[in-house]
Structures are given as C-alpha cells and as structure tokens.
Short mmCIF file of N, CA and C in Angstrom, two decimals:
data_model
loop_
_atom_site.label_atom_id
_atom_site.label_comp_id
_atom_site.label_asym_id
_atom_site.label_seq_id
_atom_site.Cartn_x
_atom_site.Cartn_y
_atom_site.Cartn_z
N UNK A 937 -39.70 93.95 -10.63
CA UNK A 937 -40.46 92.92 -11.31
C UNK A 937 -39.93 91.55 -10.93
N UNK A 938 -40.84 90.59 -10.94
CA UNK A 938 -40.51 89.22 -10.63
C UNK A 938 -40.75 88.35 -11.85
N UNK A 939 -39.75 87.60 -12.30
CA UNK A 939 -40.03 86.67 -13.38
C UNK A 939 -40.88 85.53 -12.83
N UNK A 940 -41.97 85.20 -13.48
CA UNK A 940 -42.84 84.12 -13.01
C UNK A 940 -42.13 82.79 -13.16
N UNK A 941 -42.19 82.00 -12.13
CA UNK A 941 -41.59 80.66 -12.16
C UNK A 941 -42.52 79.70 -12.90
N UNK A 942 -43.80 79.73 -12.54
CA UNK A 942 -44.80 78.90 -13.21
C UNK A 942 -46.07 79.71 -13.36
N UNK A 943 -46.72 79.60 -14.51
CA UNK A 943 -47.97 80.30 -14.74
C UNK A 943 -49.08 79.63 -13.94
N UNK A 944 -49.99 80.43 -13.46
CA UNK A 944 -51.12 79.93 -12.67
C UNK A 944 -51.90 78.89 -13.47
N UNK A 945 -52.19 77.75 -12.84
CA UNK A 945 -52.96 76.69 -13.48
C UNK A 945 -54.21 76.33 -12.68
N UNK A 946 -54.46 77.02 -11.61
CA UNK A 946 -55.59 76.73 -10.73
C UNK A 946 -56.91 76.85 -11.47
N UNK A 947 -57.75 75.84 -11.37
CA UNK A 947 -59.03 75.82 -12.07
C UNK A 947 -60.21 76.14 -11.17
N UNK A 948 -60.13 75.84 -9.89
CA UNK A 948 -61.26 76.02 -8.96
C UNK A 948 -61.23 77.44 -8.41
N UNK A 949 -61.55 78.40 -9.22
CA UNK A 949 -61.37 79.80 -8.87
C UNK A 949 -62.41 80.35 -7.90
N UNK A 950 -63.57 79.75 -7.76
CA UNK A 950 -64.61 80.30 -6.88
C UNK A 950 -64.50 79.81 -5.44
N UNK A 951 -63.52 78.99 -5.15
CA UNK A 951 -63.35 78.46 -3.80
C UNK A 951 -62.58 79.41 -2.91
N UNK A 952 -62.95 79.49 -1.63
CA UNK A 952 -62.13 80.26 -0.70
C UNK A 952 -60.89 79.45 -0.32
N UNK A 953 -59.80 80.13 -0.09
CA UNK A 953 -58.59 79.52 0.44
C UNK A 953 -58.53 79.90 1.91
N UNK A 954 -58.47 78.91 2.78
CA UNK A 954 -58.48 79.16 4.22
C UNK A 954 -57.16 78.67 4.79
N UNK A 955 -56.40 79.59 5.40
CA UNK A 955 -55.09 79.27 5.96
C UNK A 955 -55.17 79.47 7.47
N UNK A 956 -54.89 78.42 8.23
CA UNK A 956 -54.82 78.55 9.68
C UNK A 956 -53.65 79.46 10.03
N UNK A 957 -53.89 80.42 10.89
CA UNK A 957 -52.85 81.39 11.21
C UNK A 957 -51.69 80.78 11.99
N UNK A 958 -51.85 79.59 12.51
CA UNK A 958 -50.73 78.89 13.13
C UNK A 958 -49.60 78.65 12.14
N UNK A 959 -49.93 78.60 10.84
CA UNK A 959 -48.92 78.42 9.80
C UNK A 959 -48.16 79.71 9.51
N UNK A 960 -48.59 80.82 10.09
CA UNK A 960 -47.97 82.12 9.84
C UNK A 960 -47.05 82.53 10.98
N UNK A 961 -46.56 81.57 11.74
CA UNK A 961 -45.75 81.85 12.93
C UNK A 961 -44.49 82.66 12.60
N UNK A 962 -44.00 82.57 11.39
CA UNK A 962 -42.79 83.29 11.01
C UNK A 962 -42.98 84.76 10.72
N UNK A 963 -44.22 85.23 10.71
CA UNK A 963 -44.45 86.66 10.45
C UNK A 963 -43.94 87.50 11.61
N UNK A 964 -43.37 88.66 11.33
CA UNK A 964 -42.84 89.51 12.41
C UNK A 964 -43.92 90.20 13.23
N UNK A 965 -45.15 90.21 12.76
CA UNK A 965 -46.23 90.93 13.43
C UNK A 965 -47.52 90.15 13.27
N UNK A 966 -48.35 90.13 14.31
CA UNK A 966 -49.63 89.41 14.25
C UNK A 966 -50.82 90.37 14.29
N UNK A 967 -50.58 91.63 14.04
CA UNK A 967 -51.66 92.61 13.97
C UNK A 967 -52.28 92.55 12.58
N UNK A 968 -53.57 92.24 12.50
CA UNK A 968 -54.20 92.11 11.19
C UNK A 968 -54.16 93.41 10.40
N UNK A 969 -54.17 94.53 11.09
CA UNK A 969 -54.16 95.83 10.40
C UNK A 969 -52.84 96.09 9.68
N UNK A 970 -51.81 95.34 10.00
CA UNK A 970 -50.50 95.54 9.37
C UNK A 970 -50.18 94.50 8.29
N UNK A 971 -51.09 93.60 8.06
CA UNK A 971 -50.85 92.52 7.09
C UNK A 971 -51.35 92.92 5.70
N UNK A 972 -50.64 92.46 4.70
CA UNK A 972 -51.01 92.65 3.30
C UNK A 972 -50.78 91.34 2.58
N UNK A 973 -51.52 91.12 1.52
CA UNK A 973 -51.39 89.90 0.73
C UNK A 973 -51.24 90.30 -0.73
N UNK A 974 -50.25 89.72 -1.40
CA UNK A 974 -49.97 90.06 -2.80
C UNK A 974 -49.88 88.79 -3.65
N UNK A 975 -50.16 88.94 -4.93
CA UNK A 975 -49.99 87.87 -5.91
C UNK A 975 -49.04 88.37 -6.99
N UNK A 976 -48.28 87.44 -7.57
CA UNK A 976 -47.42 87.77 -8.71
C UNK A 976 -48.24 87.55 -9.98
N UNK A 977 -48.42 88.63 -10.74
CA UNK A 977 -49.13 88.55 -12.02
C UNK A 977 -48.33 89.31 -13.07
N UNK A 978 -47.98 88.61 -14.14
CA UNK A 978 -47.22 89.23 -15.23
C UNK A 978 -45.94 89.88 -14.71
N UNK A 979 -45.30 89.25 -13.74
CA UNK A 979 -44.04 89.73 -13.22
C UNK A 979 -44.12 90.85 -12.21
N UNK A 980 -45.31 91.26 -11.82
CA UNK A 980 -45.47 92.35 -10.85
C UNK A 980 -46.30 91.88 -9.66
N UNK A 981 -46.08 92.52 -8.52
CA UNK A 981 -46.89 92.24 -7.34
C UNK A 981 -48.17 93.04 -7.40
N UNK A 982 -49.30 92.37 -7.16
CA UNK A 982 -50.60 93.04 -7.14
C UNK A 982 -51.31 92.67 -5.84
N UNK A 983 -51.97 93.63 -5.20
CA UNK A 983 -52.66 93.34 -3.94
C UNK A 983 -53.83 92.38 -4.15
N UNK A 984 -54.07 91.56 -3.14
CA UNK A 984 -55.15 90.57 -3.15
C UNK A 984 -56.10 90.89 -2.00
N UNK A 985 -57.42 90.91 -2.24
CA UNK A 985 -58.36 91.11 -1.14
C UNK A 985 -58.34 89.88 -0.21
N UNK A 986 -58.40 90.13 1.08
CA UNK A 986 -58.36 89.04 2.06
C UNK A 986 -59.03 89.50 3.35
N UNK A 987 -59.24 88.56 4.24
CA UNK A 987 -59.74 88.90 5.56
C UNK A 987 -59.21 87.90 6.56
N UNK A 988 -59.13 88.32 7.81
CA UNK A 988 -58.82 87.42 8.91
C UNK A 988 -60.11 87.14 9.65
N UNK A 989 -60.35 85.88 9.98
CA UNK A 989 -61.52 85.50 10.76
C UNK A 989 -61.06 84.99 12.12
N UNK A 990 -61.48 85.66 13.20
CA UNK A 990 -61.11 85.18 14.54
C UNK A 990 -61.96 83.96 14.91
N UNK A 991 -61.35 83.00 15.56
CA UNK A 991 -62.03 81.79 16.02
C UNK A 991 -61.87 81.68 17.53
N UNK A 992 -62.94 81.27 18.19
CA UNK A 992 -62.90 81.07 19.63
C UNK A 992 -62.28 79.72 19.98
N UNK A 993 -62.15 79.45 21.27
CA UNK A 993 -61.58 78.18 21.73
C UNK A 993 -62.40 76.99 21.24
N UNK A 994 -63.70 77.21 21.00
CA UNK A 994 -64.58 76.14 20.51
C UNK A 994 -64.51 75.99 18.99
N UNK A 995 -63.70 76.82 18.32
CA UNK A 995 -63.56 76.75 16.88
C UNK A 995 -64.58 77.55 16.10
N UNK A 996 -65.52 78.16 16.80
CA UNK A 996 -66.57 78.94 16.14
C UNK A 996 -66.07 80.36 15.83
N UNK A 997 -66.62 80.96 14.77
CA UNK A 997 -66.29 82.35 14.44
C UNK A 997 -66.70 83.27 15.58
N UNK A 998 -65.89 84.27 15.84
CA UNK A 998 -66.23 85.29 16.82
C UNK A 998 -66.76 86.49 16.05
N UNK A 999 -68.00 86.85 16.31
CA UNK A 999 -68.64 87.96 15.60
C UNK A 999 -68.89 89.12 16.55
N UNK A 1000 -68.77 90.33 16.02
CA UNK A 1000 -69.13 91.52 16.79
C UNK A 1000 -70.59 91.83 16.52
N UNK A 1001 -71.09 92.89 17.10
CA UNK A 1001 -72.49 93.28 16.90
C UNK A 1001 -72.84 93.48 15.42
N UNK A 1002 -71.90 94.02 14.65
CA UNK A 1002 -72.18 94.34 13.25
C UNK A 1002 -71.43 93.44 12.26
N UNK A 1003 -71.00 92.28 12.69
CA UNK A 1003 -70.31 91.35 11.80
C UNK A 1003 -69.02 90.86 12.40
N UNK A 1004 -68.16 90.28 11.57
CA UNK A 1004 -66.89 89.74 12.04
C UNK A 1004 -65.95 90.87 12.45
N UNK A 1005 -65.09 90.56 13.40
CA UNK A 1005 -64.06 91.53 13.80
C UNK A 1005 -63.18 91.83 12.60
N UNK A 1006 -62.76 93.08 12.45
CA UNK A 1006 -61.94 93.42 11.29
C UNK A 1006 -60.47 93.60 11.64
N UNK A 1007 -60.16 94.11 12.81
CA UNK A 1007 -58.77 94.28 13.20
C UNK A 1007 -58.57 93.69 14.59
N UNK A 1008 -57.57 92.82 14.69
CA UNK A 1008 -57.25 92.19 15.96
C UNK A 1008 -55.87 91.57 15.86
N UNK A 1009 -55.35 91.10 16.97
CA UNK A 1009 -54.09 90.36 16.99
C UNK A 1009 -54.44 88.89 16.84
N UNK A 1010 -54.00 88.27 15.75
CA UNK A 1010 -54.41 86.89 15.53
C UNK A 1010 -53.55 85.91 16.32
N UNK A 1011 -54.19 84.81 16.71
CA UNK A 1011 -53.52 83.71 17.39
C UNK A 1011 -53.35 82.55 16.42
N UNK A 1012 -52.98 81.41 16.94
CA UNK A 1012 -52.72 80.25 16.08
C UNK A 1012 -53.98 79.58 15.54
N UNK A 1013 -55.14 79.86 16.12
CA UNK A 1013 -56.37 79.17 15.71
C UNK A 1013 -57.29 80.02 14.84
N UNK A 1014 -56.88 81.23 14.50
CA UNK A 1014 -57.68 82.08 13.63
C UNK A 1014 -57.42 81.70 12.17
N UNK A 1015 -58.05 82.40 11.24
CA UNK A 1015 -57.91 82.04 9.83
C UNK A 1015 -57.67 83.25 8.94
N UNK A 1016 -56.82 83.06 7.95
CA UNK A 1016 -56.64 84.01 6.85
C UNK A 1016 -57.44 83.45 5.68
N UNK A 1017 -58.31 84.28 5.09
CA UNK A 1017 -59.19 83.80 4.01
C UNK A 1017 -59.07 84.72 2.80
N UNK A 1018 -58.93 84.11 1.62
CA UNK A 1018 -58.95 84.85 0.36
C UNK A 1018 -59.52 83.92 -0.69
N UNK A 1019 -59.84 84.45 -1.84
CA UNK A 1019 -60.44 83.65 -2.91
C UNK A 1019 -59.36 83.08 -3.84
N UNK A 1020 -59.56 81.84 -4.25
CA UNK A 1020 -58.61 81.18 -5.14
C UNK A 1020 -58.42 81.96 -6.44
N UNK A 1021 -59.49 82.62 -6.91
CA UNK A 1021 -59.40 83.37 -8.17
C UNK A 1021 -58.41 84.53 -8.09
N UNK A 1022 -58.07 84.96 -6.88
CA UNK A 1022 -57.16 86.09 -6.70
C UNK A 1022 -55.70 85.69 -6.61
N UNK A 1023 -55.42 84.38 -6.66
CA UNK A 1023 -54.02 83.95 -6.61
C UNK A 1023 -53.34 84.27 -7.93
N UNK A 1024 -52.03 84.27 -7.91
CA UNK A 1024 -51.27 84.59 -9.11
C UNK A 1024 -50.36 83.46 -9.52
N UNK A 1025 -49.34 83.80 -10.29
CA UNK A 1025 -48.35 82.83 -10.72
C UNK A 1025 -47.47 82.45 -9.54
N UNK A 1026 -46.80 81.31 -9.65
CA UNK A 1026 -45.86 80.90 -8.61
C UNK A 1026 -44.66 81.84 -8.64
N UNK A 1027 -44.32 82.39 -7.49
CA UNK A 1027 -43.18 83.30 -7.39
C UNK A 1027 -41.88 82.50 -7.40
N UNK A 1028 -40.81 83.07 -7.91
CA UNK A 1028 -39.53 82.36 -7.90
C UNK A 1028 -39.01 82.23 -6.47
N UNK A 1029 -38.22 81.20 -6.23
CA UNK A 1029 -37.64 80.98 -4.89
C UNK A 1029 -36.55 81.96 -4.59
#
C-alpha cells in the first residue's frame, strides 16, 4: 500500500491527457505491449486504461486498415493517451 501524499483535486475529468513519448526516455522498454499505467487510489495501485498513438514524421496519426495501431515500438514523437478522470492521488516521492 502507498500512503497518498495529496488527494486528487483535478476537476477537468473528461479531458484526455496526452503525453509525448519523448518524455518517457527513462523507461527500460519502448514496446507498447509491455507498458502498464497505474493510479494510486486509497493507498493502492489500480490499473488505468490507456493507449499509445503512433505519429508519422508529419505529426499525423498513423492508422491501420481497421483503426490505430495497437502494439508497436514507440519513438519520441508518438503519444501516450489516457483520460484525466482515471488519474489518482499524488504518489509519495
């Protein structure tokens, strides 16, 4: 269990949170199939739904025949996307 440092105060819960994958350079692996996202809620880790969106050199989404790619090795210009409503409390340092 994790003691919550600060309780969640986020009000804009319907907004997507978009993180450029260039900010994830410290991750040991860039395979989207191996990534997981968790939030701290009531002192416990809970999984958060998320997706990676691949972006081309022109900044546009790269789509497959049946929608966005689901598993790939992300580069610095791709995006990690999740909903603000799924965030949790601030984790302790």
